[in-house]
Coordinates of C-alpha atoms in Angstrom, one line a residue:
X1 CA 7.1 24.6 -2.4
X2 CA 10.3 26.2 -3.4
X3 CA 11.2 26.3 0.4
X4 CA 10.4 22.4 0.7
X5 CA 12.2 21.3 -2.4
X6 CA 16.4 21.3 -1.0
X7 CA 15.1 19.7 1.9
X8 CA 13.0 17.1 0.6
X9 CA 15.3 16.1 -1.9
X10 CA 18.4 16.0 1.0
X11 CA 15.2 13.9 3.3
X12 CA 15.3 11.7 0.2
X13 CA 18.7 11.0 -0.9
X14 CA 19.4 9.8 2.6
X15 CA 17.3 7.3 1.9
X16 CA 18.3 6.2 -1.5
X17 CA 21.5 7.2 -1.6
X18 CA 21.8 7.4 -5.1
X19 CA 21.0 11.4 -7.0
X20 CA 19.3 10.4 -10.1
X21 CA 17.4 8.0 -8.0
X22 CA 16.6 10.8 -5.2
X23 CA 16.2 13.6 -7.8
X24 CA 13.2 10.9 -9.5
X25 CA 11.4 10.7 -5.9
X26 CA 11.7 14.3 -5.2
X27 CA 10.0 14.8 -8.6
X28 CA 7.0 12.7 -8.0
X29 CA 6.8 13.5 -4.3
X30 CA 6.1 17.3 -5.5
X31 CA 3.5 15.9 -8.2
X32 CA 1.9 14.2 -4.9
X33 CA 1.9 17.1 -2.9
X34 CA 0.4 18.9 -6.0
X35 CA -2.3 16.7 -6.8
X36 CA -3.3 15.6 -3.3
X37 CA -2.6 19.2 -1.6
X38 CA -6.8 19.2 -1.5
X39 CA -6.9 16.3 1.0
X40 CA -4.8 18.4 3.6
X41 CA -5.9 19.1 6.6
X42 CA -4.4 21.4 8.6
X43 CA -4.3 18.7 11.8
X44 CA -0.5 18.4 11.3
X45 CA 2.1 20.9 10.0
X46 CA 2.1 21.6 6.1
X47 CA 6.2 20.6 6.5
X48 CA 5.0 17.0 8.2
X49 CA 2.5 16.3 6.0
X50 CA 4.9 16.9 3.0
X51 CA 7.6 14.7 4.4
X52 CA 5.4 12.1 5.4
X53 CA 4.4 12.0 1.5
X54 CA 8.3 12.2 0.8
X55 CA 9.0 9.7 3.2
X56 CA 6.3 6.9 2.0
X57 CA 7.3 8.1 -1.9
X58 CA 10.5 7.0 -1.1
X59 CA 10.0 4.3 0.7
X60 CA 8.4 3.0 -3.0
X61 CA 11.1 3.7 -4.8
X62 CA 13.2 1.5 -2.7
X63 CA 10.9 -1.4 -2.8
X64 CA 10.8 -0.9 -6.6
X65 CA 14.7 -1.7 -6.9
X66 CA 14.6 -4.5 -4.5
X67 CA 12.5 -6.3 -7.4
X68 CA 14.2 -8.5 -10.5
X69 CA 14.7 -6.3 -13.6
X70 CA 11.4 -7.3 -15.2
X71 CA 8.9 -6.8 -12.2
X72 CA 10.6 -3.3 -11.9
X73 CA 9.9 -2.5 -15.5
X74 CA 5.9 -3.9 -15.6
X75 CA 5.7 -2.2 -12.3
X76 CA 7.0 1.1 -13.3
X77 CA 4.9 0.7 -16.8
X78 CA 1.9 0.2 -15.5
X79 CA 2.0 2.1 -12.3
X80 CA 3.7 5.2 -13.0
X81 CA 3.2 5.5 -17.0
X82 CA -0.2 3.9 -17.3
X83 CA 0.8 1.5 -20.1
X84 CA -2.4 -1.8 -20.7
X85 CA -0.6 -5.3 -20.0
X86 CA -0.7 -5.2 -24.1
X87 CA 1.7 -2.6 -24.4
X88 CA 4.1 -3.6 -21.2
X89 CA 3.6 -7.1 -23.6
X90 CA 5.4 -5.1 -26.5
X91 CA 7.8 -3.4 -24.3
X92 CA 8.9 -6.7 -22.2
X93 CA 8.7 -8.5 -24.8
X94 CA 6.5 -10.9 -23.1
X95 CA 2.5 -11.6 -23.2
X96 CA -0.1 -9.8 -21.7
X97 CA -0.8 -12.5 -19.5
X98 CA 2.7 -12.5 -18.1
X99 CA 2.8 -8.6 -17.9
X100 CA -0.5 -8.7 -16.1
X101 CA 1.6 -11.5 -13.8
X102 CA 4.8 -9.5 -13.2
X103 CA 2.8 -6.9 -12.2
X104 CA 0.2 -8.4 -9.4
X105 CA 3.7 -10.2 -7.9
X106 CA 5.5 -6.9 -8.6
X107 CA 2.6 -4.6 -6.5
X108 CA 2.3 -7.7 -3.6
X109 CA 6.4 -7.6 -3.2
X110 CA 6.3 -4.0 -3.0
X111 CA 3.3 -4.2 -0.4
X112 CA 5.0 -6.8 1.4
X113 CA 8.2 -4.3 1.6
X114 CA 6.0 -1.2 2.4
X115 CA 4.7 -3.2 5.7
X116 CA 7.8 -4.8 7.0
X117 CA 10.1 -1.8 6.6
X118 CA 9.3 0.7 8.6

């Protein structure tokens, strides 16, 4: 991986332009690659398959900052640090109810991005 990781993270920071932001995706695009590198198959190159998870990782990010300040928080909360709606509640300082709400718009924005920006 140490070959990939320049190169990914240059792949990346093309994309988002800002460092902290492509150093972040580069960082979870390497914990993909770790936890998925099972489901390879060795029908494409190891290098496409790793920037095809770099690409789509982020592409994600991306959509994540396109969304108001409190969709982005519930979304990264839930999705990335596995926080209940309760505890998003605490941190938003909003209900569950509305967590669980920010959320399910949050994921259907992002969705919407992920298939109208290639």
């Amino acid at each position: 991986m140490a070959a990939y990781m320049q190169p990914v993270y240059w792949h990346i920071r093309r994309m988002v332009s800002v460092h902290a932001d492509a150093e972040d995706a580069t960082q979870e695009t390497f914990v993909r690659i770790y936890c998925s590198i099972g489901q390879y198959s060795e029908t494409s190159s190891l290098r496409a398959w790793i920037y095809r998870i770099a690409t789509n990782d982020a592409k994600l990010q991306c959509a994540i900052h396109t969304l108001p300040a409190k969709q982005q928080a519930t979304f990264n909360l839930r999705y990335y640090d596995e926080l209940s709606y309760d505890e998003i509640a605490e941190v938003t300082a909003s209900t569950a109810a509305a967590a669980k709400a920010n959320y399910h718009v949050a994921k259907e924005k992002i969705i919407d991005y992920m298939n109208h920006n290639d």
